[in-house]
mmCIF file of N, CA, C and O in Angstrom:
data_model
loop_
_atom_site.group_PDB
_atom_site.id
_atom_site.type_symbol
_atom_site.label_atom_id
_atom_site.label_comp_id
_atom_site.label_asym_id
_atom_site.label_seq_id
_atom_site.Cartn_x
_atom_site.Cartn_y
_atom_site.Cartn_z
ATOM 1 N N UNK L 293 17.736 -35.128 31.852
ATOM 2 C CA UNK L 293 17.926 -33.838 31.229
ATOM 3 C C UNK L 293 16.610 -33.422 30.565
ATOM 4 O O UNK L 293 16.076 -34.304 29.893
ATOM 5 N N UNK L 294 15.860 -31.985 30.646
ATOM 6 C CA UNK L 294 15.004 -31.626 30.055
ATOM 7 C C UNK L 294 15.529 -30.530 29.160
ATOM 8 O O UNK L 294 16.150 -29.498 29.416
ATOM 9 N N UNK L 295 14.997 -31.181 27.784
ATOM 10 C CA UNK L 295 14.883 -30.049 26.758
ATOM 11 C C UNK L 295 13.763 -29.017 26.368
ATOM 12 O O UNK L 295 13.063 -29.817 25.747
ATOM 13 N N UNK L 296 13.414 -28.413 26.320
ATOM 14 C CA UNK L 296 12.873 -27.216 25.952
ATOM 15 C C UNK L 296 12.656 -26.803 24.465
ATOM 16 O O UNK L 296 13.409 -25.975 23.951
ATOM 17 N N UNK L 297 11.567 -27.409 23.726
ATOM 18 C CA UNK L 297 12.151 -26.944 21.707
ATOM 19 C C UNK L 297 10.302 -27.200 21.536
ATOM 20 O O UNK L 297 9.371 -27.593 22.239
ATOM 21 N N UNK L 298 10.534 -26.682 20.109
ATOM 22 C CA UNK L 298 8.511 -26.027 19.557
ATOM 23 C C UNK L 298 9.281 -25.476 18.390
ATOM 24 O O UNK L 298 10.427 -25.642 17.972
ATOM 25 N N UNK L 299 8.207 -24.737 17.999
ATOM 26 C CA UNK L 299 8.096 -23.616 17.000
ATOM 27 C C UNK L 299 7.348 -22.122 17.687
ATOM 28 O O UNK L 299 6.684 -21.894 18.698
ATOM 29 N N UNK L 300 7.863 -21.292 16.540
ATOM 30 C CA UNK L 300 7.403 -19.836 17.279
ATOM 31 C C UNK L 300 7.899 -19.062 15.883
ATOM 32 O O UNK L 300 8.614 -19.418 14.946
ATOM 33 N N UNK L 301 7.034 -17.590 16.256
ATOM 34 C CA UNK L 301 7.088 -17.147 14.420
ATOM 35 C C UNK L 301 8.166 -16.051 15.126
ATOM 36 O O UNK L 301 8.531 -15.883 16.289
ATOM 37 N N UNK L 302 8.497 -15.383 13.835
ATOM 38 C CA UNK L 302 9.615 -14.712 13.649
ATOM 39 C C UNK L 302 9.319 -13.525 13.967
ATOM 40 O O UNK L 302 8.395 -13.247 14.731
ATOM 41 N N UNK L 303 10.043 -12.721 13.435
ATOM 42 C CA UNK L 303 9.491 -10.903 12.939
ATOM 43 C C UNK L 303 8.328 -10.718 12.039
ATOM 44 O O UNK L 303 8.380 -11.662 11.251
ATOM 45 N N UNK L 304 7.565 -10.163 11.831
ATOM 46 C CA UNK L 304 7.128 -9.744 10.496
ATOM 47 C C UNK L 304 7.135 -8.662 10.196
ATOM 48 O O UNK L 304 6.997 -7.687 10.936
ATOM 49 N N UNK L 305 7.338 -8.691 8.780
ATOM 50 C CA UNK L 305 7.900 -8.166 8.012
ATOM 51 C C UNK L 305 6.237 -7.486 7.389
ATOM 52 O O UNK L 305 5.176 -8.079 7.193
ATOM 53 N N UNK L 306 6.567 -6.190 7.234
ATOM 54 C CA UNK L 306 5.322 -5.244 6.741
ATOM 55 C C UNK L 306 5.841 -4.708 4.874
ATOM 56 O O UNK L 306 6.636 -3.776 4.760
ATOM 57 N N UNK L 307 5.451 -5.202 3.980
ATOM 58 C CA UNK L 307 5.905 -4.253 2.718
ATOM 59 C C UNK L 307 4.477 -3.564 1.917
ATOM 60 O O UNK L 307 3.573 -4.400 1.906
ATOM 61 N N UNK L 308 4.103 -2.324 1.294
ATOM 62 C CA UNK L 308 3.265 -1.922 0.796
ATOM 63 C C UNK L 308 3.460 -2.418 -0.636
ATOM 64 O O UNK L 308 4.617 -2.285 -1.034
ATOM 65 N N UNK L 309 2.549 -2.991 -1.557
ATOM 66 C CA UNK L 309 2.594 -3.306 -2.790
ATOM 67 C C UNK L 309 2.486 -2.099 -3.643
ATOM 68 O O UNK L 309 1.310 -2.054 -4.005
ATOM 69 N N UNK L 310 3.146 -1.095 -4.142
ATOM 70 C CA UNK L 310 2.704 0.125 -4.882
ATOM 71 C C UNK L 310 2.171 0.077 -5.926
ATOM 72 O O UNK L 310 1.387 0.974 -6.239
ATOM 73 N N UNK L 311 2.515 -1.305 -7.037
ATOM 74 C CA UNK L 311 2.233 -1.279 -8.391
ATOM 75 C C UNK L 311 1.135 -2.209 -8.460
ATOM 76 O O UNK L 311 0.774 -2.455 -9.611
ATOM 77 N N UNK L 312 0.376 -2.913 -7.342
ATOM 78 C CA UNK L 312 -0.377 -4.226 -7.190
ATOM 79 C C UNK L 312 -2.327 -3.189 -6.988
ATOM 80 O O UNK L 312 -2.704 -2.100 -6.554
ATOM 81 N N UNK L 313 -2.821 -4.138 -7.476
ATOM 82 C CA UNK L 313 -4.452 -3.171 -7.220
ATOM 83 C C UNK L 313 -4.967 -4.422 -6.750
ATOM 84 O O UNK L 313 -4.677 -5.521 -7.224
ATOM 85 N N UNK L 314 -6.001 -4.130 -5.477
ATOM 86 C CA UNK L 314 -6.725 -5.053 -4.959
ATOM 87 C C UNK L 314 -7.809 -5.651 -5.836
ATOM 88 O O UNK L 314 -8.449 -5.002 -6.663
ATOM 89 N N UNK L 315 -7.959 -6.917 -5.590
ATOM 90 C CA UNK L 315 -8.952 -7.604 -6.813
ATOM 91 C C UNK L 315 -9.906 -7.369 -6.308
ATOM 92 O O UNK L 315 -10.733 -7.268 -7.214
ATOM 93 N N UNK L 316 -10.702 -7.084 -4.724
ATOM 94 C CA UNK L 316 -11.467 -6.830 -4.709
ATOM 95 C C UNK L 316 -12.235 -5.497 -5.299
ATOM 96 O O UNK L 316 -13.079 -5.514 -6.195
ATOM 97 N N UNK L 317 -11.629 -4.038 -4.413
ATOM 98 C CA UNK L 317 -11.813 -2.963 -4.885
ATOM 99 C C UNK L 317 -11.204 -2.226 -6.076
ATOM 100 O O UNK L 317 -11.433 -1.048 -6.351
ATOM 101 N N UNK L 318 -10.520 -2.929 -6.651
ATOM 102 C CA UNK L 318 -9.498 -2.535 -7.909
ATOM 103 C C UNK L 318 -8.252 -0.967 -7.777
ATOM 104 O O UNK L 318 -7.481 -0.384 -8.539
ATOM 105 N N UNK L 319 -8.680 -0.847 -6.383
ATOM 106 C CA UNK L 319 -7.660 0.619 -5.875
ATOM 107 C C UNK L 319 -6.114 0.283 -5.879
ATOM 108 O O UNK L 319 -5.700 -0.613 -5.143
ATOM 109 N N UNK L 320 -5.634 0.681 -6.338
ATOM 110 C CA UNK L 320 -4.290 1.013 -6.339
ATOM 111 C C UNK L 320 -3.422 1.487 -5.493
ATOM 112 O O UNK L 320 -3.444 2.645 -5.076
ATOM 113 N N UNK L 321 -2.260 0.280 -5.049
ATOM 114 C CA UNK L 321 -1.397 0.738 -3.931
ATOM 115 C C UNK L 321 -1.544 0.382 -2.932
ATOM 116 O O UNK L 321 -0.580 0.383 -2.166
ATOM 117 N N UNK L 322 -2.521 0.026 -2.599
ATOM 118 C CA UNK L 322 -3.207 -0.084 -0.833
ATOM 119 C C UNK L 322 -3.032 -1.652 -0.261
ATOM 120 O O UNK L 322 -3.256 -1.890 0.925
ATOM 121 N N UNK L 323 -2.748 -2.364 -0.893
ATOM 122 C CA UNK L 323 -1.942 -3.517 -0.403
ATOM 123 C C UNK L 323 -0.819 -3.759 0.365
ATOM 124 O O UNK L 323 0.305 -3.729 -0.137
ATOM 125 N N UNK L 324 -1.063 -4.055 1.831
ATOM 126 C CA UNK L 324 0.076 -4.493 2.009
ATOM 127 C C UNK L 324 0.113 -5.945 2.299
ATOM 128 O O UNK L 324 -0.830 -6.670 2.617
ATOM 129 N N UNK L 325 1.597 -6.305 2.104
ATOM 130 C CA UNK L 325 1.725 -7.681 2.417
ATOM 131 C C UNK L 325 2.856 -7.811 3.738
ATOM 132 O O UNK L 325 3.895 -7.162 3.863
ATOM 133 N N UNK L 326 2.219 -9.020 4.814
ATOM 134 C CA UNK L 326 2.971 -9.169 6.087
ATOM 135 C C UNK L 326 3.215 -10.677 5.919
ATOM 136 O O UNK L 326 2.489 -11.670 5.863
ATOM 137 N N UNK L 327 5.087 -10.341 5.839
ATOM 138 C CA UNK L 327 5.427 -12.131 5.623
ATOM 139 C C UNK L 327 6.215 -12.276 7.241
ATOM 140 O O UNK L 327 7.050 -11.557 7.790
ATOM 141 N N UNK L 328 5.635 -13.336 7.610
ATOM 142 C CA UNK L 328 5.756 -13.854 9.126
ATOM 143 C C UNK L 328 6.686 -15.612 8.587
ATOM 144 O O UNK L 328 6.309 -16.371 7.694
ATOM 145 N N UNK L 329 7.781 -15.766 9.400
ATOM 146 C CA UNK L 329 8.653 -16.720 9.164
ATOM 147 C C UNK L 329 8.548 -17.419 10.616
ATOM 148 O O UNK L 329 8.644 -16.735 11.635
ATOM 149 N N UNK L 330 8.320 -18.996 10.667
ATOM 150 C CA UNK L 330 8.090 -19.926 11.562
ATOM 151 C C UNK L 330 9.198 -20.613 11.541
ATOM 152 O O UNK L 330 9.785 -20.925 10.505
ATOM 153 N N UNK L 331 9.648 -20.966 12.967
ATOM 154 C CA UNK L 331 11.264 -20.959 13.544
ATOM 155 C C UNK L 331 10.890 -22.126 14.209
ATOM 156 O O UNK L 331 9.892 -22.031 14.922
ATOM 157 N N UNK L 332 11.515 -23.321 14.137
ATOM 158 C CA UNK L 332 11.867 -24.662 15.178
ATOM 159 C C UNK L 332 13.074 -23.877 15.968
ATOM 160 O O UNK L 332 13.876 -23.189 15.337
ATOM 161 N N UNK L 333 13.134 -24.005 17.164
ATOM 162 C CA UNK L 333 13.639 -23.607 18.392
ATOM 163 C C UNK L 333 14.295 -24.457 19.303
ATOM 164 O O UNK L 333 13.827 -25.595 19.263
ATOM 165 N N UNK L 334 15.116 -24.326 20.025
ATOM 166 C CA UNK L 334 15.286 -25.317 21.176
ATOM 167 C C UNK L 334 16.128 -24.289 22.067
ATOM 168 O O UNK L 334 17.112 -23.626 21.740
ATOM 169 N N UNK L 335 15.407 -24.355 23.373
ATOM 170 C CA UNK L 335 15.461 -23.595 24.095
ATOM 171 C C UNK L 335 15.376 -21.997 23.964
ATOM 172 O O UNK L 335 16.347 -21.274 24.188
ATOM 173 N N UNK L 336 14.594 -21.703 23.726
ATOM 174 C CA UNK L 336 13.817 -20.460 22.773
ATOM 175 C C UNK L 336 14.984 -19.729 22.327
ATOM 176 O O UNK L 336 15.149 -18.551 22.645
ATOM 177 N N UNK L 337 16.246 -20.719 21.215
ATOM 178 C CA UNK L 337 16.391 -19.998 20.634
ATOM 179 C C UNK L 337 16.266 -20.662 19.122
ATOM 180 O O UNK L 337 16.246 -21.878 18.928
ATOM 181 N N UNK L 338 16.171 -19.489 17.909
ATOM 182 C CA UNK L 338 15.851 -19.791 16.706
ATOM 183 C C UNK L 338 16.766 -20.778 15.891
ATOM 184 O O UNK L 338 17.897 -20.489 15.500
ATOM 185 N N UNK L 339 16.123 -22.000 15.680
ATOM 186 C CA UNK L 339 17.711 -22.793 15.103
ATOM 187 C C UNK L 339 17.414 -22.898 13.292
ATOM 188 O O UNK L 339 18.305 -22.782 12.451
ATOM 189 N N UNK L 340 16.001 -23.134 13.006
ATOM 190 C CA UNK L 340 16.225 -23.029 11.754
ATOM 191 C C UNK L 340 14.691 -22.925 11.429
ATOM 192 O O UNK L 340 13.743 -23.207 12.161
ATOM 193 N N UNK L 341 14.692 -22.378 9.957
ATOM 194 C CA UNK L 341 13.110 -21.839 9.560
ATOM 195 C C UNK L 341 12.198 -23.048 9.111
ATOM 196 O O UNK L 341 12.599 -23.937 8.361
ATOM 197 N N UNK L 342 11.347 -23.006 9.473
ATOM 198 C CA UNK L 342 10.597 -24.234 8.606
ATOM 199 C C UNK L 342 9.862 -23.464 7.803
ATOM 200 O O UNK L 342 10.060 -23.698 6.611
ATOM 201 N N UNK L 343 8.957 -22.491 8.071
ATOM 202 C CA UNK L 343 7.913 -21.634 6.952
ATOM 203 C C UNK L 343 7.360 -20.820 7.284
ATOM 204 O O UNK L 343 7.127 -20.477 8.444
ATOM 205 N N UNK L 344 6.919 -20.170 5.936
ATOM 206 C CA UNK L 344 6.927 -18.495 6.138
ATOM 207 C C UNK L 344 5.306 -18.244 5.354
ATOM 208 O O UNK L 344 5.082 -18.531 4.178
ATOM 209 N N UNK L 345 4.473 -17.757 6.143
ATOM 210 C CA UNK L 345 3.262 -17.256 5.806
ATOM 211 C C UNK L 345 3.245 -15.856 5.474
ATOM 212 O O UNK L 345 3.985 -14.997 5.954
ATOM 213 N N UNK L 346 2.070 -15.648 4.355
ATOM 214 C CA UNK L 346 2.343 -14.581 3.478
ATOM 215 C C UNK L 346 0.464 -14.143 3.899
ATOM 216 O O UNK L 346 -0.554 -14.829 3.803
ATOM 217 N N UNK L 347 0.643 -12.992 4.277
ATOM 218 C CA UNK L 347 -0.874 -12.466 4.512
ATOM 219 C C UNK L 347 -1.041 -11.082 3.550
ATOM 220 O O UNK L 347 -0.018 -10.418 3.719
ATOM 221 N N UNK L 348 -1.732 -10.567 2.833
ATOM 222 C CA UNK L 348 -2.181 -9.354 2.224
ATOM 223 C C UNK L 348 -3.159 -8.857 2.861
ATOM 224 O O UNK L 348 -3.835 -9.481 3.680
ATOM 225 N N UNK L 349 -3.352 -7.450 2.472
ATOM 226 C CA UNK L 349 -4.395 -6.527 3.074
ATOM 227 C C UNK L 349 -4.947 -5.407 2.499
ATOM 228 O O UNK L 349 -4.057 -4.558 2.469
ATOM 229 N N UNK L 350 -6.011 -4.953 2.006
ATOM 230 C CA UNK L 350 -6.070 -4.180 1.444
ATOM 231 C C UNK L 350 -6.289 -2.845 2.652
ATOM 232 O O UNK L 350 -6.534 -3.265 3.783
ATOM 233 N N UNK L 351 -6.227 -1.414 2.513
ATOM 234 C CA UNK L 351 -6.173 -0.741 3.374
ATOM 235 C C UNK L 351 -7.341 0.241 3.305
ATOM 236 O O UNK L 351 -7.668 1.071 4.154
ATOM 237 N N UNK L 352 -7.953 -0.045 2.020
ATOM 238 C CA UNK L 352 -9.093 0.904 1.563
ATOM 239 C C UNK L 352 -10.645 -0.041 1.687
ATOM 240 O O UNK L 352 -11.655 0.508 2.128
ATOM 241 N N UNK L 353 -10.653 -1.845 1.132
ATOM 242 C CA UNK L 353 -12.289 -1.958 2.045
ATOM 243 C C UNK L 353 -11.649 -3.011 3.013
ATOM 244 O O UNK L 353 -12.372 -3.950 3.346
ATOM 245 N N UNK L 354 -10.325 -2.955 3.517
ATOM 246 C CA UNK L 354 -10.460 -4.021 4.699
ATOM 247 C C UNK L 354 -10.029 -5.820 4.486
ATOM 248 O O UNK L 354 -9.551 -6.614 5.295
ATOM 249 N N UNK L 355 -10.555 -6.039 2.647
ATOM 250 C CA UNK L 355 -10.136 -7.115 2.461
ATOM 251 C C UNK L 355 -8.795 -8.071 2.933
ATOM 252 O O UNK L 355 -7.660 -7.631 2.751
ATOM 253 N N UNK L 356 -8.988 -9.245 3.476
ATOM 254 C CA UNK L 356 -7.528 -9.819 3.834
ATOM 255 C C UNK L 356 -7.220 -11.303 2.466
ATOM 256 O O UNK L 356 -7.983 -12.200 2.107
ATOM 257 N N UNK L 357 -6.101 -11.045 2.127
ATOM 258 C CA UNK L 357 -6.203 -12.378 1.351
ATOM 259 C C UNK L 357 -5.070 -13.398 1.921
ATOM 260 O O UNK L 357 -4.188 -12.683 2.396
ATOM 261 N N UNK L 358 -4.772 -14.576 2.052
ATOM 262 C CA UNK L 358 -4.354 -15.422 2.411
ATOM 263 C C UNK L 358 -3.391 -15.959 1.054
ATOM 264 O O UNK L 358 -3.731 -15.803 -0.119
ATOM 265 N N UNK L 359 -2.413 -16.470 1.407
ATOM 266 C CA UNK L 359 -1.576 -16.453 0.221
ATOM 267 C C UNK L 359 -1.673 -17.515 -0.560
ATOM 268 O O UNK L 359 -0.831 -17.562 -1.457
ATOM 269 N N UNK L 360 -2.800 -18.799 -0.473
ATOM 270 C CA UNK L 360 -3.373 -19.096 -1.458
ATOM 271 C C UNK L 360 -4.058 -18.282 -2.464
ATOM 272 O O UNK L 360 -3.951 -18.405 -3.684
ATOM 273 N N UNK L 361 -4.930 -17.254 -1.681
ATOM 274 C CA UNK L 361 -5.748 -16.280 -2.145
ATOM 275 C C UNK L 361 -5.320 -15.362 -3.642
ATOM 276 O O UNK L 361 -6.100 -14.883 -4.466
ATOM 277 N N UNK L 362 -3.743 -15.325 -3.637
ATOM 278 C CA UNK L 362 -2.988 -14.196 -4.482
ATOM 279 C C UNK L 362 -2.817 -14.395 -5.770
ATOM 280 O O UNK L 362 -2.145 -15.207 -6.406
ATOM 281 N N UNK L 363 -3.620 -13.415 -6.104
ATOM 282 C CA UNK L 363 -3.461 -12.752 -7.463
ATOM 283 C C UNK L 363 -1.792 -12.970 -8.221
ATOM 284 O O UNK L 363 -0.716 -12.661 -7.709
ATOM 285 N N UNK L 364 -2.032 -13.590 -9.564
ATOM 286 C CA UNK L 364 -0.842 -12.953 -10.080
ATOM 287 C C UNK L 364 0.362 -12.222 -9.591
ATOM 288 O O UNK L 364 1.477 -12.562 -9.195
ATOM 289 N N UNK L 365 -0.382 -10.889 -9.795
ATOM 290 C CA UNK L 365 0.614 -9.795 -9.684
ATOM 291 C C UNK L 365 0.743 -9.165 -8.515
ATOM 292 O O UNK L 365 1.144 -8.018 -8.314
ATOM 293 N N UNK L 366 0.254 -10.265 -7.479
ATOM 294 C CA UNK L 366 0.597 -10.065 -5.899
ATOM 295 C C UNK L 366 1.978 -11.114 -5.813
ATOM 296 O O UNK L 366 2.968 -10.730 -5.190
ATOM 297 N N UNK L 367 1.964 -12.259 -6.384
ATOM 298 C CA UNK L 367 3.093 -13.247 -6.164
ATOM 299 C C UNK L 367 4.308 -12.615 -7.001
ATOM 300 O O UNK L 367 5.453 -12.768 -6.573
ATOM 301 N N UNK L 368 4.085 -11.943 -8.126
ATOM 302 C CA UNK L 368 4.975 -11.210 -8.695
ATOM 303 C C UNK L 368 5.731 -9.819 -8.471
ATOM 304 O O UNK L 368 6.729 -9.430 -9.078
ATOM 305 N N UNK L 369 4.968 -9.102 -7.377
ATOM 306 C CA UNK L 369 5.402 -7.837 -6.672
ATOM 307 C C UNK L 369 5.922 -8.774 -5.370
ATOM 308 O O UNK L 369 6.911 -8.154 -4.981
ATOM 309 N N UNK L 370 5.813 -9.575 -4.778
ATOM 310 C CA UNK L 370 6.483 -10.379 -3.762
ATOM 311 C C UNK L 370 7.737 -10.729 -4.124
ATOM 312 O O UNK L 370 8.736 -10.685 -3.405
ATOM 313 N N UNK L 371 7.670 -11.081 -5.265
ATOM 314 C CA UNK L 371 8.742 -12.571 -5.240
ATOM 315 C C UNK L 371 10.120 -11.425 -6.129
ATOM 316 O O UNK L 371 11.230 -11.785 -6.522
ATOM 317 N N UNK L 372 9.508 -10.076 -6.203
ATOM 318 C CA UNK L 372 10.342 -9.296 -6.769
ATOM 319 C C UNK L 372 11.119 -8.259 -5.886
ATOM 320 O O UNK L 372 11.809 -7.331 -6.307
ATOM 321 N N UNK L 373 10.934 -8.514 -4.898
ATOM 322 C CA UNK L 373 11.144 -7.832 -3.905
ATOM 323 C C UNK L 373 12.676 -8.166 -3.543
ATOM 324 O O UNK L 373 13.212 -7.631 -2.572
#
């Protein structure tokens, strides 16, 4: 019998931070954050999550931060969501 199983990411998920200001450029609003959820599989279908990566972006100089990267009141406009 051959099984078929891995990992593979999910949807992601797009949210704009409205109340968050980029640490780089200090602009306001222009953050968004894309949380992507990683799925163990068997037989490409989704059986359960193992983990979920959190990417930011600023939209005004381009900056990307990595979710070690996050500010305060980036983990706090997240986790309030």
């Amino acid at each position: 019998m051959i099984l078929f199983f891995g990992t593979r990411p999910g949807k992601t998920k797009t949210e704009v931070l409205h109340k968050v200001s980029c640490p780089y450029c200090q602009k306001l609003g222009t953050l968004k954050a894309h949380t992507t959820p990683n799925y163990f599989h068997l037989f490409w279908i989704p059986i359960f999550k193992i983990s979920t990566s959190n990417i930011a972006e600023c939209s005004h100089c381009r900056t990307t931060y990595l979710q070690i990267e996050f500010a305060e009141e980036m983990k706090r406009a997240l986790t309030n969501k």
